[in-house]
GROMACS .gro file of C-alpha atoms in nm:
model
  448
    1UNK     CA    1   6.776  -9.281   0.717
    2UNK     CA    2   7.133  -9.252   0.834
    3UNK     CA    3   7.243  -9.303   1.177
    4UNK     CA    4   7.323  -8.921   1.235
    5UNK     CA    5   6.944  -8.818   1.151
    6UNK     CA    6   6.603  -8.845   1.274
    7UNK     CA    7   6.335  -8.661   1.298
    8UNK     CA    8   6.057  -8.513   1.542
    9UNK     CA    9   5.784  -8.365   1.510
   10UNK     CA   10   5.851  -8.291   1.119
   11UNK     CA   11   6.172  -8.121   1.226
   12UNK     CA   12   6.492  -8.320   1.049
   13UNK     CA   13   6.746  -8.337   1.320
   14UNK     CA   14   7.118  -8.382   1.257
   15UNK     CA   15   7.289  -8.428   1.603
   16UNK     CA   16   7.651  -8.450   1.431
   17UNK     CA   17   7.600  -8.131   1.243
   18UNK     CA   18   7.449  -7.964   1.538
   19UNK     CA   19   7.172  -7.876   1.308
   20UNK     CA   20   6.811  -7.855   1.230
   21UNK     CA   21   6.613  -7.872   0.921
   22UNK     CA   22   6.285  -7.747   0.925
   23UNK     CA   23   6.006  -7.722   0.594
   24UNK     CA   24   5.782  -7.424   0.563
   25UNK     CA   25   5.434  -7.550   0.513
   26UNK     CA   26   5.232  -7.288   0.554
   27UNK     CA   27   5.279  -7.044   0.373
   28UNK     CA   28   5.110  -7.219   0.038
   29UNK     CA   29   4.837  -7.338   0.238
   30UNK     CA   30   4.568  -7.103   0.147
   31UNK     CA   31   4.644  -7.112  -0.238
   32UNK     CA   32   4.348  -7.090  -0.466
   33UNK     CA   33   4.232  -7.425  -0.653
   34UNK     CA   34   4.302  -7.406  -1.038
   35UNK     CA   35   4.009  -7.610  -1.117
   36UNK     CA   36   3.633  -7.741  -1.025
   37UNK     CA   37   3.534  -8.084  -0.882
   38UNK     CA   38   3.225  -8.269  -1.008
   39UNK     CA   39   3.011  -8.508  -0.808
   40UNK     CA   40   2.748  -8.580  -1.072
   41UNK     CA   41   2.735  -8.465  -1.433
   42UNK     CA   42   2.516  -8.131  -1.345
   43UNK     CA   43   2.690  -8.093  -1.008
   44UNK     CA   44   3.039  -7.855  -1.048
   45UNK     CA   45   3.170  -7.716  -0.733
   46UNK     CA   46   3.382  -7.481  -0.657
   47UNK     CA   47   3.667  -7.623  -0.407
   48UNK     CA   48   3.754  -7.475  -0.123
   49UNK     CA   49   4.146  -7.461  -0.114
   50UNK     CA   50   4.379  -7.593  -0.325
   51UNK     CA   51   4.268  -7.985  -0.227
   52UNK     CA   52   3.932  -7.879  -0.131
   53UNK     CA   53   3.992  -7.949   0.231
   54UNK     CA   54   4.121  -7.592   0.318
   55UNK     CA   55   3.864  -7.517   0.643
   56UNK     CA   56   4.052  -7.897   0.760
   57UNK     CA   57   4.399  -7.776   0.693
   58UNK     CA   58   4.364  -7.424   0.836
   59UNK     CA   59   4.169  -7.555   1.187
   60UNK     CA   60   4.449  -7.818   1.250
   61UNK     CA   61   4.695  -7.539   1.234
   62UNK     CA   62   4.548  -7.311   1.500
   63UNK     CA   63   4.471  -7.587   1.702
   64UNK     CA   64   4.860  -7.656   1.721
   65UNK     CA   65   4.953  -7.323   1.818
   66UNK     CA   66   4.842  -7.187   2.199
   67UNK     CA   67   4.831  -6.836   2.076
   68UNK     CA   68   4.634  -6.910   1.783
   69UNK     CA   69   4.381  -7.107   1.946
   70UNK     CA   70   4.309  -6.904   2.239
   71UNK     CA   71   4.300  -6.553   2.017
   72UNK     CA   72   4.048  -6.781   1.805
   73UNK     CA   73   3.876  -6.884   2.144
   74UNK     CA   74   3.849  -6.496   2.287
   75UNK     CA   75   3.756  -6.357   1.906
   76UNK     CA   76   3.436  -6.607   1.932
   77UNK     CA   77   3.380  -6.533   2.265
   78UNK     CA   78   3.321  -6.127   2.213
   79UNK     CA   79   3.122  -6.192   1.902
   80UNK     CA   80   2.859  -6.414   2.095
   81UNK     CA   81   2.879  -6.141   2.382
   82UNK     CA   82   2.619  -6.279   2.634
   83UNK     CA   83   2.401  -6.412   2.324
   84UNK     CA   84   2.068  -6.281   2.121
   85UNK     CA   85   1.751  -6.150   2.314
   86UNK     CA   86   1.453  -6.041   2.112
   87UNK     CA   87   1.353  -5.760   2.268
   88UNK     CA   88   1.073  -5.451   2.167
   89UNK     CA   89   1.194  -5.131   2.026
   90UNK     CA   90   0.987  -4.833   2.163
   91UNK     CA   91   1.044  -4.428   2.173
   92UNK     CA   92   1.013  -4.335   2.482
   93UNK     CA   93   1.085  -3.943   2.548
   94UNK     CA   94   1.233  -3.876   2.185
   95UNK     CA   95   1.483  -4.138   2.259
   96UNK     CA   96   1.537  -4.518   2.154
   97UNK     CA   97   1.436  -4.797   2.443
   98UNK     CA   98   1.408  -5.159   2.382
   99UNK     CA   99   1.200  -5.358   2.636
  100UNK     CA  100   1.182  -5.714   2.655
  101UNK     CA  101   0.988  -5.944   2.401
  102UNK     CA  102   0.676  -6.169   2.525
  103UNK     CA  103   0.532  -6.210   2.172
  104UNK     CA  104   0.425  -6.617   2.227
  105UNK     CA  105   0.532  -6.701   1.898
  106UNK     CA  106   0.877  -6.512   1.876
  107UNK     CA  107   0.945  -6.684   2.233
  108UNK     CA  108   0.794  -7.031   2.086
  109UNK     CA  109   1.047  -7.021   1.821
  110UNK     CA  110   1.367  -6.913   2.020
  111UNK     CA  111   1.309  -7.208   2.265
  112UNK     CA  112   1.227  -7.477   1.990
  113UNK     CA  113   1.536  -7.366   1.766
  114UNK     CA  114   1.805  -7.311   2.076
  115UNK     CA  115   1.863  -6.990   1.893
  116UNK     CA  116   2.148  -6.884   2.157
  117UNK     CA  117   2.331  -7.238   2.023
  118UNK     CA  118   2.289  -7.192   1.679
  119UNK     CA  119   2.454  -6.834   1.701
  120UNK     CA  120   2.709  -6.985   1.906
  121UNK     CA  121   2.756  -7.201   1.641
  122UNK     CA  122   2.742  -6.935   1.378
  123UNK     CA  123   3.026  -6.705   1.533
  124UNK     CA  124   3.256  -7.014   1.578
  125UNK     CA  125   3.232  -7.079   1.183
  126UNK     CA  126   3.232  -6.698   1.072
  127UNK     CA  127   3.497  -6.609   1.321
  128UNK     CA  128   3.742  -6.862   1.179
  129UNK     CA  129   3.638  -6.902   0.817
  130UNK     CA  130   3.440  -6.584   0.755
  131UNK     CA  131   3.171  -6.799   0.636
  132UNK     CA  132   2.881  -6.904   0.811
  133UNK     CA  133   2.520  -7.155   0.656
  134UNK     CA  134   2.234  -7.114   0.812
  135UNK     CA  135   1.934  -7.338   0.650
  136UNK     CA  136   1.612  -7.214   0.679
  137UNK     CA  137   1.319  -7.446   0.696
  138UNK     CA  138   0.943  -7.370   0.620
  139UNK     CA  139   0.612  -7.623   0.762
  140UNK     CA  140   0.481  -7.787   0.468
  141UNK     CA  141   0.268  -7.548   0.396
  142UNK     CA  142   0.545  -7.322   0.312
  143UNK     CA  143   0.359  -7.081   0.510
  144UNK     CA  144   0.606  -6.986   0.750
  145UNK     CA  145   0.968  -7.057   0.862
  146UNK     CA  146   0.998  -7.306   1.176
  147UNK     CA  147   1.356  -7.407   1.192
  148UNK     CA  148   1.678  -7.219   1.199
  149UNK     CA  149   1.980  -7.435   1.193
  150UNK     CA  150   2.350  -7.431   1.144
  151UNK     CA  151   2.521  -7.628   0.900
  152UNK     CA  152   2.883  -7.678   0.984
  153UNK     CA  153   3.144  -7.503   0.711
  154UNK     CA  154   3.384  -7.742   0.728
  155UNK     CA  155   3.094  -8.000   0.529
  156UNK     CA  156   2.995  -7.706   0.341
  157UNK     CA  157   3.079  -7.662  -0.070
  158UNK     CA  158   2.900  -7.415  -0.319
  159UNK     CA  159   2.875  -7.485  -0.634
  160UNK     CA  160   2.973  -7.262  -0.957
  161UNK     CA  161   2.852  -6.966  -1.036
  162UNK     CA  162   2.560  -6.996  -1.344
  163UNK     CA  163   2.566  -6.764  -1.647
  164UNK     CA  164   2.383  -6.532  -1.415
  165UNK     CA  165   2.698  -6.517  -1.195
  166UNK     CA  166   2.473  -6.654  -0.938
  167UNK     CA  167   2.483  -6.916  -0.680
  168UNK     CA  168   2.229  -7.177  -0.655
  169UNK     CA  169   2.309  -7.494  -0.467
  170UNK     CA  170   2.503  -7.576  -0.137
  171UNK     CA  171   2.670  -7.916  -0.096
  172UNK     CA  172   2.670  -8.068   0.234
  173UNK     CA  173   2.921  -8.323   0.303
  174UNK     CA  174   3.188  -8.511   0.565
  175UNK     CA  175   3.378  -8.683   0.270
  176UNK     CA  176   3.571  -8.445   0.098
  177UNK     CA  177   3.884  -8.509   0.293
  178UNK     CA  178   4.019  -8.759   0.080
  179UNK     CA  179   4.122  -8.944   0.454
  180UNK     CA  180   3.697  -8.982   0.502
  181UNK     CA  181   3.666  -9.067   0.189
  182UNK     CA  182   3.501  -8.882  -0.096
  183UNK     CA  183   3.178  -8.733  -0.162
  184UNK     CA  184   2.902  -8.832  -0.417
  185UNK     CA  185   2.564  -8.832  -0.449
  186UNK     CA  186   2.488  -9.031  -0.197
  187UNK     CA  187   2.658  -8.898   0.108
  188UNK     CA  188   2.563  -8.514  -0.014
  189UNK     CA  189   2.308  -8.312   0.089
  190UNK     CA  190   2.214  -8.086  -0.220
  191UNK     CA  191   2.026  -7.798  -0.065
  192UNK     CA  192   1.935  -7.491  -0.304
  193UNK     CA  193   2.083  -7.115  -0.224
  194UNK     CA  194   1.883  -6.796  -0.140
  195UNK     CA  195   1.988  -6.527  -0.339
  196UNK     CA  196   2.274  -6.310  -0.175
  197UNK     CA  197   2.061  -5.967  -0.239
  198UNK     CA  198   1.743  -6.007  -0.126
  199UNK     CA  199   1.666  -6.355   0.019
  200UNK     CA  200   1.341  -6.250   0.130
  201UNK     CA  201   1.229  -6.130  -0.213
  202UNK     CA  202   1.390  -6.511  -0.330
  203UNK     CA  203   1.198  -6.730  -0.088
  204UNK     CA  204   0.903  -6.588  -0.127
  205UNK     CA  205   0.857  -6.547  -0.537
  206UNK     CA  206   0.994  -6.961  -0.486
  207UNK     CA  207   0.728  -7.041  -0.299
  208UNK     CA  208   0.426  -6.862  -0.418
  209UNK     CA  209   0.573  -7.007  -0.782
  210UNK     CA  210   0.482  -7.386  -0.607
  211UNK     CA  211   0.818  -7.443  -0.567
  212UNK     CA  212   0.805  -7.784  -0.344
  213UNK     CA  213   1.178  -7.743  -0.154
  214UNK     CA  214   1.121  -7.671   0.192
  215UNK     CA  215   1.542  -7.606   0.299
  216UNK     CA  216   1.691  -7.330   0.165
  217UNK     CA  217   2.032  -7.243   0.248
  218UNK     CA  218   2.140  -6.844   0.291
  219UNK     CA  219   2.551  -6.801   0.304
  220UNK     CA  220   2.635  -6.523   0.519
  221UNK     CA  221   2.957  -6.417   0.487
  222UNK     CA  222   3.222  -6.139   0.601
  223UNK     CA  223   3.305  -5.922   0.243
  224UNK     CA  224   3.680  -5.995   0.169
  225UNK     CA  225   3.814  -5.852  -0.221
  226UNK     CA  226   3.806  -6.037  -0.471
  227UNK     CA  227   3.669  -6.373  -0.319
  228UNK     CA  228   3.366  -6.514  -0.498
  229UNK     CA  229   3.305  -6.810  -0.274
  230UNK     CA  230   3.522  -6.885  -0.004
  231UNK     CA  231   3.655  -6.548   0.207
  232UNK     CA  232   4.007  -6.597   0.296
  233UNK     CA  233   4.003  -6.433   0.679
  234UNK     CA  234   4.201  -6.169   0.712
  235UNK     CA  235   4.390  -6.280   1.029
  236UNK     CA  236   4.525  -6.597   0.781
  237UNK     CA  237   4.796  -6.368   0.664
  238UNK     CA  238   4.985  -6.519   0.991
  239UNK     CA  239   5.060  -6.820   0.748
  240UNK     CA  240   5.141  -6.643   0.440
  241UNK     CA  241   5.388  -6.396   0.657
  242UNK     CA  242   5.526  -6.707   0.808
  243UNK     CA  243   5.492  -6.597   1.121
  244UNK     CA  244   5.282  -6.911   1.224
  245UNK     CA  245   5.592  -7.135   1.084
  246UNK     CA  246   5.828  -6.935   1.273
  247UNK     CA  247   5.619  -6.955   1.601
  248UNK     CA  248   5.565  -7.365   1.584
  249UNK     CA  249   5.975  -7.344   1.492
  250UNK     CA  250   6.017  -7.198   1.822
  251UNK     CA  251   5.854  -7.456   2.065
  252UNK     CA  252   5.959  -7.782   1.852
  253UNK     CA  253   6.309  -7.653   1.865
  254UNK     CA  254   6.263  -7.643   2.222
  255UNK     CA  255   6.164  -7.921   2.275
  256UNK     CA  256   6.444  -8.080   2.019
  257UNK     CA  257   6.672  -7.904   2.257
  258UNK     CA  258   6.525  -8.047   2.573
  259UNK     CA  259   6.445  -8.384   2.463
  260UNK     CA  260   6.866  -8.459   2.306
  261UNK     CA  261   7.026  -8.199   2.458
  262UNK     CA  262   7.136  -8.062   2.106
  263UNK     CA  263   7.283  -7.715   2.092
  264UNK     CA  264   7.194  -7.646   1.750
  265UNK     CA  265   7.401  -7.422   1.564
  266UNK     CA  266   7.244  -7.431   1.255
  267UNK     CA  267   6.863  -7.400   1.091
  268UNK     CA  268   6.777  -7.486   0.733
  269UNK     CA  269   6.499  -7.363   0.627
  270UNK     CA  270   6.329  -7.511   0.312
  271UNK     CA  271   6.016  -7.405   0.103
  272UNK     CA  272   5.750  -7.684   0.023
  273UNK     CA  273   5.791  -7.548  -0.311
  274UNK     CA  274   6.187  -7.674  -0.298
  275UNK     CA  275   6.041  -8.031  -0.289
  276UNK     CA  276   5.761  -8.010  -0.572
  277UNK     CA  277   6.034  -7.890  -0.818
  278UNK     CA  278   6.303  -8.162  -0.730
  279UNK     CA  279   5.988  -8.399  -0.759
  280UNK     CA  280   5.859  -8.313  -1.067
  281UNK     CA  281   6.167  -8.317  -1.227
  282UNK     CA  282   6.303  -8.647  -1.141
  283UNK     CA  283   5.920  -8.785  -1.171
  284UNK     CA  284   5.905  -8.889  -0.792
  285UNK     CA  285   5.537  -9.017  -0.703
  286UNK     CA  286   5.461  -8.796  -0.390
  287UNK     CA  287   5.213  -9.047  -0.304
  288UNK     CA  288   5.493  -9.294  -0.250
  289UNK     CA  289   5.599  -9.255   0.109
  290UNK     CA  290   5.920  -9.443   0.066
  291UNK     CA  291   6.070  -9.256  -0.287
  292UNK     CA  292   5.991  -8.911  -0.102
  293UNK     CA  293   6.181  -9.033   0.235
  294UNK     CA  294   6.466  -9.173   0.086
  295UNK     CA  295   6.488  -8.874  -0.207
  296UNK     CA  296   6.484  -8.631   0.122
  297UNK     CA  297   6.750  -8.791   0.272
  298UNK     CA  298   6.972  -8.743  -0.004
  299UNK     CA  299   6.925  -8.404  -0.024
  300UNK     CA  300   7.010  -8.360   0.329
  301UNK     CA  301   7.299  -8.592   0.314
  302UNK     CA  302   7.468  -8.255   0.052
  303UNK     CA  303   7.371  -8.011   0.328
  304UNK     CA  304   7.549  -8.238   0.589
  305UNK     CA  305   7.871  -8.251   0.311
  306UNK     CA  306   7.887  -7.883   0.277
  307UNK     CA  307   7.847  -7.775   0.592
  308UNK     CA  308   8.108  -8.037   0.751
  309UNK     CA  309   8.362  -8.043   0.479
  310UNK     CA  310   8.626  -7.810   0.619
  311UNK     CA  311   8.720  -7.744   0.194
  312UNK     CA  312   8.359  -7.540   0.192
  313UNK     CA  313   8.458  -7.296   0.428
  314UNK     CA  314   8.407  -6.918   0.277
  315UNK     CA  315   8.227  -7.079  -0.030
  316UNK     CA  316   7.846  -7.042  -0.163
  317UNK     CA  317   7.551  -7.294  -0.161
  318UNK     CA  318   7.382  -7.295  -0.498
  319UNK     CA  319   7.043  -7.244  -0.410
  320UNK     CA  320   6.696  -7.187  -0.544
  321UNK     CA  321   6.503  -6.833  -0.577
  322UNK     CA  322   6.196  -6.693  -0.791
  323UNK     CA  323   6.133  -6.307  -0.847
  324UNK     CA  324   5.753  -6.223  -0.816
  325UNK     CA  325   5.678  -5.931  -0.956
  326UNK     CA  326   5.350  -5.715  -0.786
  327UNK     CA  327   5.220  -5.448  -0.833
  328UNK     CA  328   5.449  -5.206  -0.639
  329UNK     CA  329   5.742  -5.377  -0.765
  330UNK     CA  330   5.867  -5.740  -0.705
  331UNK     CA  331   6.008  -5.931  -0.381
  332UNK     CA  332   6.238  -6.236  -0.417
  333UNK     CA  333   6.110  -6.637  -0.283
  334UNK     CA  334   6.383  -6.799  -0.159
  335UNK     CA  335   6.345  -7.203  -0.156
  336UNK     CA  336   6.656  -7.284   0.070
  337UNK     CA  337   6.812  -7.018   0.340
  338UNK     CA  338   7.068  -7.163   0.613
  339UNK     CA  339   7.095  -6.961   0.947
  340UNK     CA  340   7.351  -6.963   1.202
  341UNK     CA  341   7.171  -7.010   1.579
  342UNK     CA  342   7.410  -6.769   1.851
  343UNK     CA  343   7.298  -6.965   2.185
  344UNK     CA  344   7.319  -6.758   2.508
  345UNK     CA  345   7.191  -6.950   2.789
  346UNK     CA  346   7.075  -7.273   2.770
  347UNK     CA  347   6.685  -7.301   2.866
  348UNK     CA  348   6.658  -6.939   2.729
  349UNK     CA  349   6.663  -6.950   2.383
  350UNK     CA  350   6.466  -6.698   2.183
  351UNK     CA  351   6.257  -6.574   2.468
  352UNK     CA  352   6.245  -6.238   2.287
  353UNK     CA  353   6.137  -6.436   1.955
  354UNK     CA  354   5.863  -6.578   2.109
  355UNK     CA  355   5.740  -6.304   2.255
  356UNK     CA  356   5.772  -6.070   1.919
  357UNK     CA  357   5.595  -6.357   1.722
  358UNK     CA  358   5.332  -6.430   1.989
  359UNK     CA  359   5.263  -6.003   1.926
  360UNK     CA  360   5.267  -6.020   1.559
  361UNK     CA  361   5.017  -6.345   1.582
  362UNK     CA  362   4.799  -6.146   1.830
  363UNK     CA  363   4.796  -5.847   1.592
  364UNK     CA  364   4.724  -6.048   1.315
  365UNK     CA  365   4.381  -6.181   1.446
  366UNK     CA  366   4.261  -5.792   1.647
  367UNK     CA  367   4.375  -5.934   2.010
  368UNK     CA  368   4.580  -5.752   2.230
  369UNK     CA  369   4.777  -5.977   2.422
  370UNK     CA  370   4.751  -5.827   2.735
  371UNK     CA  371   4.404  -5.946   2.713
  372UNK     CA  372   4.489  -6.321   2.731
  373UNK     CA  373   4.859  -6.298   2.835
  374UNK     CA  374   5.017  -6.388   2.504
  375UNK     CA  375   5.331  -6.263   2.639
  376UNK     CA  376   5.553  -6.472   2.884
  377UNK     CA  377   5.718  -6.346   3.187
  378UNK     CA  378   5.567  -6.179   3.502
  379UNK     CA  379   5.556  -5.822   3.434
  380UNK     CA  380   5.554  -5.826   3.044
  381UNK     CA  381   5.314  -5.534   2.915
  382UNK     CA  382   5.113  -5.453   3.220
  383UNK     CA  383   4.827  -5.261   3.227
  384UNK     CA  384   4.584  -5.076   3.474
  385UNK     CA  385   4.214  -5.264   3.483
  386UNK     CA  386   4.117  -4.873   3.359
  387UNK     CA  387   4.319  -5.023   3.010
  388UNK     CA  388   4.160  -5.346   3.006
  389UNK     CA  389   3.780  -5.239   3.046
  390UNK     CA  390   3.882  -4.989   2.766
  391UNK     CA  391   4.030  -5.255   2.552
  392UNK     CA  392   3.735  -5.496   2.605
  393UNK     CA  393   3.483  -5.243   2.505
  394UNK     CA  394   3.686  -5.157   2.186
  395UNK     CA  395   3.689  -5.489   2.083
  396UNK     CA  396   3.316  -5.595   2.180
  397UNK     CA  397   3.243  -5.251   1.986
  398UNK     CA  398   3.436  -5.377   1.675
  399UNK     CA  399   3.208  -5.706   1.690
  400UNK     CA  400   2.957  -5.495   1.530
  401UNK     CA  401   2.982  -5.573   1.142
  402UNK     CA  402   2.998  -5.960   1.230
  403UNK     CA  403   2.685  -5.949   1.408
  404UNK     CA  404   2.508  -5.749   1.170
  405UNK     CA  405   2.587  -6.034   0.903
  406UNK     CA  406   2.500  -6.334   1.143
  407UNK     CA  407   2.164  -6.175   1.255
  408UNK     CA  408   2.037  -6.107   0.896
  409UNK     CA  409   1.901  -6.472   0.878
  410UNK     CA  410   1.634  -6.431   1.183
  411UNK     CA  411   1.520  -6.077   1.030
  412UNK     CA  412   1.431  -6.284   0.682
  413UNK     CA  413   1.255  -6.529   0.946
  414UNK     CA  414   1.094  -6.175   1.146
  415UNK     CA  415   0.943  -6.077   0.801
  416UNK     CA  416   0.841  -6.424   0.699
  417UNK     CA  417   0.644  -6.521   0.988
  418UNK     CA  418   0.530  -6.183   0.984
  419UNK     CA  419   0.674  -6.126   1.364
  420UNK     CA  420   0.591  -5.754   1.522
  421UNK     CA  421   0.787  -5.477   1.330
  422UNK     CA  422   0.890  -5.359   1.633
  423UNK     CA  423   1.103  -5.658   1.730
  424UNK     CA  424   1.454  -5.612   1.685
  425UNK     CA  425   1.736  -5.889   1.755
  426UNK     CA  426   2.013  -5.779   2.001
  427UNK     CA  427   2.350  -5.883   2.139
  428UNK     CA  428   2.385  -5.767   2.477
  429UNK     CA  429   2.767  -5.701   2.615
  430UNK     CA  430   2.888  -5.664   2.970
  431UNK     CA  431   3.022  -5.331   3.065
  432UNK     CA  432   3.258  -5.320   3.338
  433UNK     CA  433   3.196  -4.983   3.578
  434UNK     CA  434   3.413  -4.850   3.831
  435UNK     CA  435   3.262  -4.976   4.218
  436UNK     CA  436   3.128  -4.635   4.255
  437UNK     CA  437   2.947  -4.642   3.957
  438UNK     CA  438   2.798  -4.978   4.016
  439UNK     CA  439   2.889  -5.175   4.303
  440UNK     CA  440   2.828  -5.532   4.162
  441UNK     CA  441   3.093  -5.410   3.887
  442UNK     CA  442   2.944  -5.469   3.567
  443UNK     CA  443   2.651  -5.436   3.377
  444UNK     CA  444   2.464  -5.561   3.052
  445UNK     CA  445   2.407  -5.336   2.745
  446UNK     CA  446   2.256  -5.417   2.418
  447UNK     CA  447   2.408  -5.348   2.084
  448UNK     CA  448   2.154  -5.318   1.872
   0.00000   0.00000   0.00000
């Protein structure tokens, strides 16, 4: 590159121009693939993203942003609660009670299978991908189920629907990220799928048919329109919005600023989708490190011409745009937009941006940010402890349909194993009293 540019952190800096140029990459991230992968001749799978490393993309992300990964963090938190107790469901005076469980073999299986780890594990993968596998595993006997384990989603694939419109298999793998590697046969665990109706019903016309597997694999997953396989979240609208993008912007220009001392007057803003158009045209490998850099660098050497050539002044910049239409009517894509930064105080720059998008990120994922302190300054949003216990109920309340979902797999194990009919599987909460109420402030309540 020239002399005048460099760049940090994936932000193009020109210090001459007193600008910034900064490429959305988000907001195409959760695109749907176009077509299946194969890693055997009757082994199709259906990929999960566009590249089929989607779960890999979208985790590095949050884990970039503060407010993303502490929402993420606090979201996993209230749907584990204080964890799963088995406990004994009786009627005691017309009304529900639930006592605790000392059934030897329901106890027996909790402590063998670190059930309270396994749901931790559970919430972290539904939380964040709205997918969660759980494998069951029977003795040899097929008799009854002794394992319960989590299988991580970010291995996990399932494989095309059949001409049933069903799902059978469940590929295990680390390789498909093309930097690991890439998956076959050898380094895949091929485990067959319980059906997504009535698992029970499934395992147990496999098994009295002599069917020999002993791992089953039952996908639990939050319901999301229109998605087949893979839920999209629905907190991921955060990239699509571009309020993640703007939000990263933020904190590299920042430290940009910080770092040179640049008081950058200008950002240029420009859509991934700029670059796969001016690459597919002139045939530029994007696999070739070199051709992209230097092809870049030519394109910003025409925004450094036209916006320091005093002959441009009052004139245009022939830029790129698409009309989508939708079904209320259509919305315009822009591929290139230049804005002018107003600087105030030096050290202070877009306090009030960071604070809106922190909000909007917040909203996005169902966490108020007065709960973690998304919002900087002292005083920002305060609120009584009254508000907080409120808020904090709310949301543990809300946890509700998640649970309901990650629980199913231990009542197919229940009826299995033929466990008391009475036993039900609950999430206990804290509930935070006033001192008069209860003077050690808080105490546990199940949710059944």
């Amino acid at each position: 590159m020239t002399t005048d540019t460099f760049v940090i952190d994936n932000i193009t800096i020109m210090p001459g121009l007193a600008a910034i140029i900064t490429e959305s990459d988000s907001q195409d991230l959760i695109e749907d693939p176009t077509n299946t992968i194969s890693i055997g001749e009757n082994d199709k799978i259906a990929p999960w993203g566009r590249d089929n490393d989607l779960p890999d993309k979208v985790f590095a992300k949050i884990m970039k942003s503060d407010v993303a990964a502490s929402n993420l963090m606090f979201n996993i938190q209230a749907c584990y609660g204080q964890g799963i107790k088995p406990m004994m469901r009786r009627i005691e005076n017309n009304t529900v009670a639930y006592q605790e469980c000392n059934d030897e073999k329901v106890m027996q299986f909790f402590d063998d299978n670190d059930i309270n780890g396994y749901f931790h594990e559970q919430c972290t993968d539904f939380i964040t991908f709205f997918n969660a596998f759980p494998e069951i595993v029977l003795t040899a006997d097929g008799r009854s189920v002794y394992s319960l384990r989590h299988k991580e989603a970010m291995f996990s694939r399932l494989g095309v629907v059949n001409n049933k419109g069903e799902i059978v298999k469940h590929y295990y793998s680390s390789k498909w990220n093309s930097e690991s590697g890439s998956a076959n046969k050898e380094n895949t665990v091929i485990s067959e799928v319980l059906s997504h109706y009535n698992p029970y019903a499934d395992l147990t016309a496999r098994i009295t048919k002599g069917n020999r597997t002993r791992r089953f694999i039952m996908p639990v997953r939050f319901p999301v329109p229109g998605h087949i396989y893979y839920p999209k979240p629905y907190f991921w609208s955060m990239f699509r919005s571009g309020s993640y993008d703007f939000s990263s912007l933020i904190w590299k220009y920042k430290k940009t600023l910080l770092k040179n001392g640049l008081a950058v007057r200008y950002i240029i803003y420009i859509d991934e989708k700029y670059w796969q158009i001016i690459f597919d045209e002139e045939k530029i490998d994007r696999n070739d490190p070199k051709k992209v850099k230097d092809r870049k660098e030519e394109e910003f050497a025409k925004f450094r011409n036209f916006l320091t050539d005093e002959h441009n002044q009052g004139k245009g910049l022939m830029a790129l745009k698409k009309t989508i239409q939708t079904g209320t009517g259509a919305i315009v894509e822009k591929y290139i937009e230049i804005e002018e930064v107003k600087i105030t105080s030096k050290g202070g720059e877009f306090i009030e941006d960071s604070s809106e998008v922190n909000n909007v990120m917040s909203y996005a994922m169902g966490v108020h940010p007065n709960m973690i302190g998304a919002n900087p300054g002292k005083t920002g949003q305060s609120m009584s402890g009254t508000d907080k216990r409120e808020l904090y109920m709310i949301k543990t309340a809300m946890m509700k349909p998640f649970r309901d979902r990650l629980l199913q797999p231990l009542y197919l194990v229940k009826r299995y194993n033929k466990w008391p009919n009475e036993l039900e599987f609950v999430v206990t909460d804290y509930q935070f009293p006033t001192l008069d109420q209860n003077k050690t402030g808080k105490q546990e309540v199940a949710q059944s």
